[in-house]
Coordinates of C-alpha atoms in Angstrom, one line a residue:
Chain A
X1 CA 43.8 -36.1 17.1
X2 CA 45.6 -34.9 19.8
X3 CA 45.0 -32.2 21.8
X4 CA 47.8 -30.4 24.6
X5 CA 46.2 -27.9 27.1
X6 CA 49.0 -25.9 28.9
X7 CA 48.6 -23.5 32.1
X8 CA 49.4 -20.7 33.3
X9 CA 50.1 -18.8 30.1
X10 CA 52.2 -16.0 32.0
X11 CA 54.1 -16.8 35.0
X12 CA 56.1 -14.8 37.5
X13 CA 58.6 -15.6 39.8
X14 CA 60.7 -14.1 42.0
X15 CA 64.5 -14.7 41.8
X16 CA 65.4 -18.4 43.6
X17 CA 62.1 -19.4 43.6
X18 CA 60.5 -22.6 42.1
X19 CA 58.4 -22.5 38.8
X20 CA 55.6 -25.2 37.9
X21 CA 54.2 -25.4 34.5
X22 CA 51.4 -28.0 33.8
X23 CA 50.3 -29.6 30.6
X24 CA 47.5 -32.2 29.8
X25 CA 47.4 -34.4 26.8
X26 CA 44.2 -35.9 24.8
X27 CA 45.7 -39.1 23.1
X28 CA 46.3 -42.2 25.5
X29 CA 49.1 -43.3 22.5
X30 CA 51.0 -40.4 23.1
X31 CA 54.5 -41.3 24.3
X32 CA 57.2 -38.6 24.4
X33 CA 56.5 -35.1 25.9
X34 CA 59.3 -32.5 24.8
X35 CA 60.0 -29.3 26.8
X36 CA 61.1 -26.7 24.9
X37 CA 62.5 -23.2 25.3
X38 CA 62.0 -19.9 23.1
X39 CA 64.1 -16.7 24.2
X40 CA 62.9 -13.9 23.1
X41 CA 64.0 -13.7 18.8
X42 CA 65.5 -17.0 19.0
X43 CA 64.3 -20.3 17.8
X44 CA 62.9 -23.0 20.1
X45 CA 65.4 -25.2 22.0
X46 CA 64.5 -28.8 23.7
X47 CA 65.6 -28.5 27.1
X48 CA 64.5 -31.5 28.6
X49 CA 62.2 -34.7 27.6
X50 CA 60.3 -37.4 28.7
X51 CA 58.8 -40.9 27.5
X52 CA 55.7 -42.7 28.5
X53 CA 58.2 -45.7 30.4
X54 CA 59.4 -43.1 32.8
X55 CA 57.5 -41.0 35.1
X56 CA 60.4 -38.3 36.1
X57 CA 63.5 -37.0 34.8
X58 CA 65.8 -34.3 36.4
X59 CA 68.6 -31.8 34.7
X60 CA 70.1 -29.9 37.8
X61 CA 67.7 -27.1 38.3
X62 CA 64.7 -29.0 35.8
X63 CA 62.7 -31.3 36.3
X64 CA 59.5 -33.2 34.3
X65 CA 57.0 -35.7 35.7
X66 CA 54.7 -37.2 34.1
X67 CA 51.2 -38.8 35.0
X68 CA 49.9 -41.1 32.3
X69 CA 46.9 -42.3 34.1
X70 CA 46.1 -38.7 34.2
X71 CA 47.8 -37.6 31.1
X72 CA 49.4 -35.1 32.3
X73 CA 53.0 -33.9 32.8
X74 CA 54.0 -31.4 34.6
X75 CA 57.7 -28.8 34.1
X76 CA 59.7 -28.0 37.6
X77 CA 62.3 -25.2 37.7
X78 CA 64.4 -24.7 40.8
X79 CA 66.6 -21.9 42.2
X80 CA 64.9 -19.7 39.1
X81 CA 67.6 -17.3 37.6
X82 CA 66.8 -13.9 35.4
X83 CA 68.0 -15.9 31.9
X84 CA 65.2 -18.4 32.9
X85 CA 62.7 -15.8 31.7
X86 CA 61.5 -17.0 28.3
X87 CA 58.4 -18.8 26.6
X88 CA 57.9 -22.8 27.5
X89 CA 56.1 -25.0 25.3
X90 CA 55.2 -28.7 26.6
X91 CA 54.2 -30.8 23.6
X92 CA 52.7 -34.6 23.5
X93 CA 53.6 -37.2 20.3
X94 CA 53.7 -40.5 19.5
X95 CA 56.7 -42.2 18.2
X96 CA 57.8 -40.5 14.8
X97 CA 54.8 -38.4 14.3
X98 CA 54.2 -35.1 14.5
X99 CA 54.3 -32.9 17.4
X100 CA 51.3 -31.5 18.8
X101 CA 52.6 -28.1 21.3
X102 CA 50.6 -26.3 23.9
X103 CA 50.0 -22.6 23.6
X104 CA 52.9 -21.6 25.9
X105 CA 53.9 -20.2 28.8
X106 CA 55.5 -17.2 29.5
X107 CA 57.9 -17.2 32.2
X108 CA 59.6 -13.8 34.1
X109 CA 62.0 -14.3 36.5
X110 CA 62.2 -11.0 38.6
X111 CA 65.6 -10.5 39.9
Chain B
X1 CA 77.1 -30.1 13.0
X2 CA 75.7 -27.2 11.6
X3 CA 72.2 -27.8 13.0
X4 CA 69.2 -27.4 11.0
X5 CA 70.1 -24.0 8.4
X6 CA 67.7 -21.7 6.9
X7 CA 67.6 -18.9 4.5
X8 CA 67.1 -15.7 4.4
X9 CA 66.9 -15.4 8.1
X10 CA 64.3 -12.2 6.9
X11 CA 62.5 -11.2 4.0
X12 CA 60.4 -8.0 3.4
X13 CA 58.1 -7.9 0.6
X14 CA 55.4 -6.6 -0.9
X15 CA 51.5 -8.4 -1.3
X16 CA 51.3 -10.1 -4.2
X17 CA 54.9 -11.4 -4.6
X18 CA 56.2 -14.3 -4.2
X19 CA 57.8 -16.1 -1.6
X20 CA 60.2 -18.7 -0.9
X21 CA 61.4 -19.9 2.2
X22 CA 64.5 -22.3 2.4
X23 CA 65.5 -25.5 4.4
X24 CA 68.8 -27.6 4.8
X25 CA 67.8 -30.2 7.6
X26 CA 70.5 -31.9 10.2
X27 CA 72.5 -34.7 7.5
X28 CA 71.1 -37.8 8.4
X29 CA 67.4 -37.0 10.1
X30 CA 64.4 -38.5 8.4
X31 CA 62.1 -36.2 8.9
X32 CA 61.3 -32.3 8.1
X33 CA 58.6 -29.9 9.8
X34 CA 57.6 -26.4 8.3
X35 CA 55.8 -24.3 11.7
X36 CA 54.6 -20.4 11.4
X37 CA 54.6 -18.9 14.3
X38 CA 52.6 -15.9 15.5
X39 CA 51.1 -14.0 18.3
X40 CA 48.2 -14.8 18.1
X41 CA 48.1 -18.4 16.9
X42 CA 51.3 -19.8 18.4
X43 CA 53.7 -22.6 17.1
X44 CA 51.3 -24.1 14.1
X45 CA 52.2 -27.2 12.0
X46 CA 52.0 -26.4 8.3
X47 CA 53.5 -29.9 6.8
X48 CA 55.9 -32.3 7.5
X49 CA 57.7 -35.1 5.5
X50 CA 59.2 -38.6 6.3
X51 CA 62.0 -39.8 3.9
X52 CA 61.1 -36.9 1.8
X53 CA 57.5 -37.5 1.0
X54 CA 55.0 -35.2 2.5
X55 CA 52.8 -36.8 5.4
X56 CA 50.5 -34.3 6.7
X57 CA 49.8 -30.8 5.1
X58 CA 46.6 -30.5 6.7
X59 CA 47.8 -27.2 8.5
X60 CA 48.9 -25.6 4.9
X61 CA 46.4 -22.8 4.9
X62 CA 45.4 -22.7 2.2
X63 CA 46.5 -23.3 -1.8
X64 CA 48.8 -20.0 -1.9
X65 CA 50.7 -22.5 0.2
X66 CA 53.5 -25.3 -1.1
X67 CA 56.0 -27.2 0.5
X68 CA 58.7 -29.7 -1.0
X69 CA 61.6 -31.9 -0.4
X70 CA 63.2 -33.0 -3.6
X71 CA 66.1 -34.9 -1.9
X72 CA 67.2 -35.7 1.8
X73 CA 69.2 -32.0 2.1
X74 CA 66.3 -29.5 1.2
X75 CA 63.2 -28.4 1.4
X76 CA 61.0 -25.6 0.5
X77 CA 58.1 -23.8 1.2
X78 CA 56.6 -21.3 -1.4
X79 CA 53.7 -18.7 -0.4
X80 CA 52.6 -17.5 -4.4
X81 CA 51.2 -14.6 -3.8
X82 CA 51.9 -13.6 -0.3
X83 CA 49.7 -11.8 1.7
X84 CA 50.0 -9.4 5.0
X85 CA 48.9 -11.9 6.6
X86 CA 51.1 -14.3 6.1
X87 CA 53.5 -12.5 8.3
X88 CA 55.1 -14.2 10.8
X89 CA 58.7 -16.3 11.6
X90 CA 58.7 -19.8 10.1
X91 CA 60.8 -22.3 11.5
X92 CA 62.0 -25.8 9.7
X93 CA 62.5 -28.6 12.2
X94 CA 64.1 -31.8 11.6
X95 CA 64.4 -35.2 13.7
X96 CA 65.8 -38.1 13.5
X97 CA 63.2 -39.8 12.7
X98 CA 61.0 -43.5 12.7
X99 CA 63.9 -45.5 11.7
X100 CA 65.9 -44.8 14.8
X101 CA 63.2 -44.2 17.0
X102 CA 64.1 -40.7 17.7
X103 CA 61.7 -38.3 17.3
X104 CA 63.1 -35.2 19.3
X105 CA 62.8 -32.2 16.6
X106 CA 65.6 -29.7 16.0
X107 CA 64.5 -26.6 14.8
X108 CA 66.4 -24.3 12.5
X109 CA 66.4 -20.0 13.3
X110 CA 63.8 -19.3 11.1
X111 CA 62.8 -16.7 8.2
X112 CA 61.1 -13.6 9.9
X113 CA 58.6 -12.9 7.2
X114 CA 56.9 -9.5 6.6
X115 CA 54.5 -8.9 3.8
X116 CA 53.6 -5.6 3.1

């Protein structure tokens, strides 16, 4: 099956600076690579995604790339603000099937 | 939309008992995902269903465990007898699913579980 390696696992940053979290991926049929965001007590949220046809994808301040030769894609945060600080999890699947997350990485942003 | 709903949002009780955990997935998406989520072992994937029949339970721990989906708008998951353990916040996710080629999951707030 698949397996989804993410790094760092903690992460600090000062205020306005960039944040880069990377993950890897096993399964060459893997396709779409979610992004998603846990505050602290609150349930994950999809912030930004990508599929295997693209190989970046901006939001204003986020960004994912993706390297499928490699297999890996990689999470950019610009201009990091304080309510950026929260747990990321990448994760790799391929078309309707399940999700396979990395272990997460937990993001301060110190004002 | 009302997103994915599910109750109780927290439940305390004691080993032995029995547990059950509730889901209401977004109307219309195909597909249903039960996660635990701990510390120390992360987001894990318990079972999931497509057009209400079960896919993959391979991450059910063990038989104490049950999931089901009698119809499109709920689902289930039943812990008989709980243990402390089995502590931890479960989340229900649903996506669209195969038939539209959307497979971005949606997860609901989840049941903060303690078993004493």
């Amino acid at each position: 099956g698949e397996n989804v390696e993410q790094h760092p696992s903690t992460l600090s940053v000062q205020e306005g600076d960039s944040a880069v979290i990377k993950c890897t991926y096993s399964d060459s049929a893997s396709n779409y690579f979610p992004w998603y965001k846990q505050e602290l007590g609150k349930r994950p949220q999809l912030i930004i995604d990508i599929r295997s046809n693209v190989g970046e994808k901006k939001d204003q301040r986020i960004a994912v790339t993706l390297n499928k030769t490699a297999k890996h894609f990689s999470l950019h945060i610009t201009e990091t603000q304080p309510e950026d600080s929260a747990v990321y999890f990448c994760a790799a699947s391929h078309t309707g099937n399940q999700f396979y997350f990395g272990t997460g990485t937990s993001l301060t942003v110190i004002p | 939309d009302a997103g994915v709903i599910q109750s109780p949002r927290h439940e305390v009780t004691e080993m032995g008992q029995e547990v059950t955990l509730r889901c209401k997935p977004i109307s219309g998406h195909n597909s249903l995902f039960w996660y635990r989520q701990t510390m120390m072992r992360g987001l894990e994937l318990l079972i999931y269903f497509n057009n209400n029949v079960p896919i993959d339970d391979s991450g059910m721990p063990e038989d104490r465990f049950s999931a089901k989906m009698p119809n499109a708008s709920f689902s289930t998951l039943k812990i008989q007898p709980s243990e402390p353990r089995d502590s931890a916040v479960y989340f229900c996710a649903s996506s669209p699913g195969l038939a539209r080629e959307e497979d971005t999951q949606y997860f609901g707030p989840g049941t903060r579980l303690t078993v004493l």
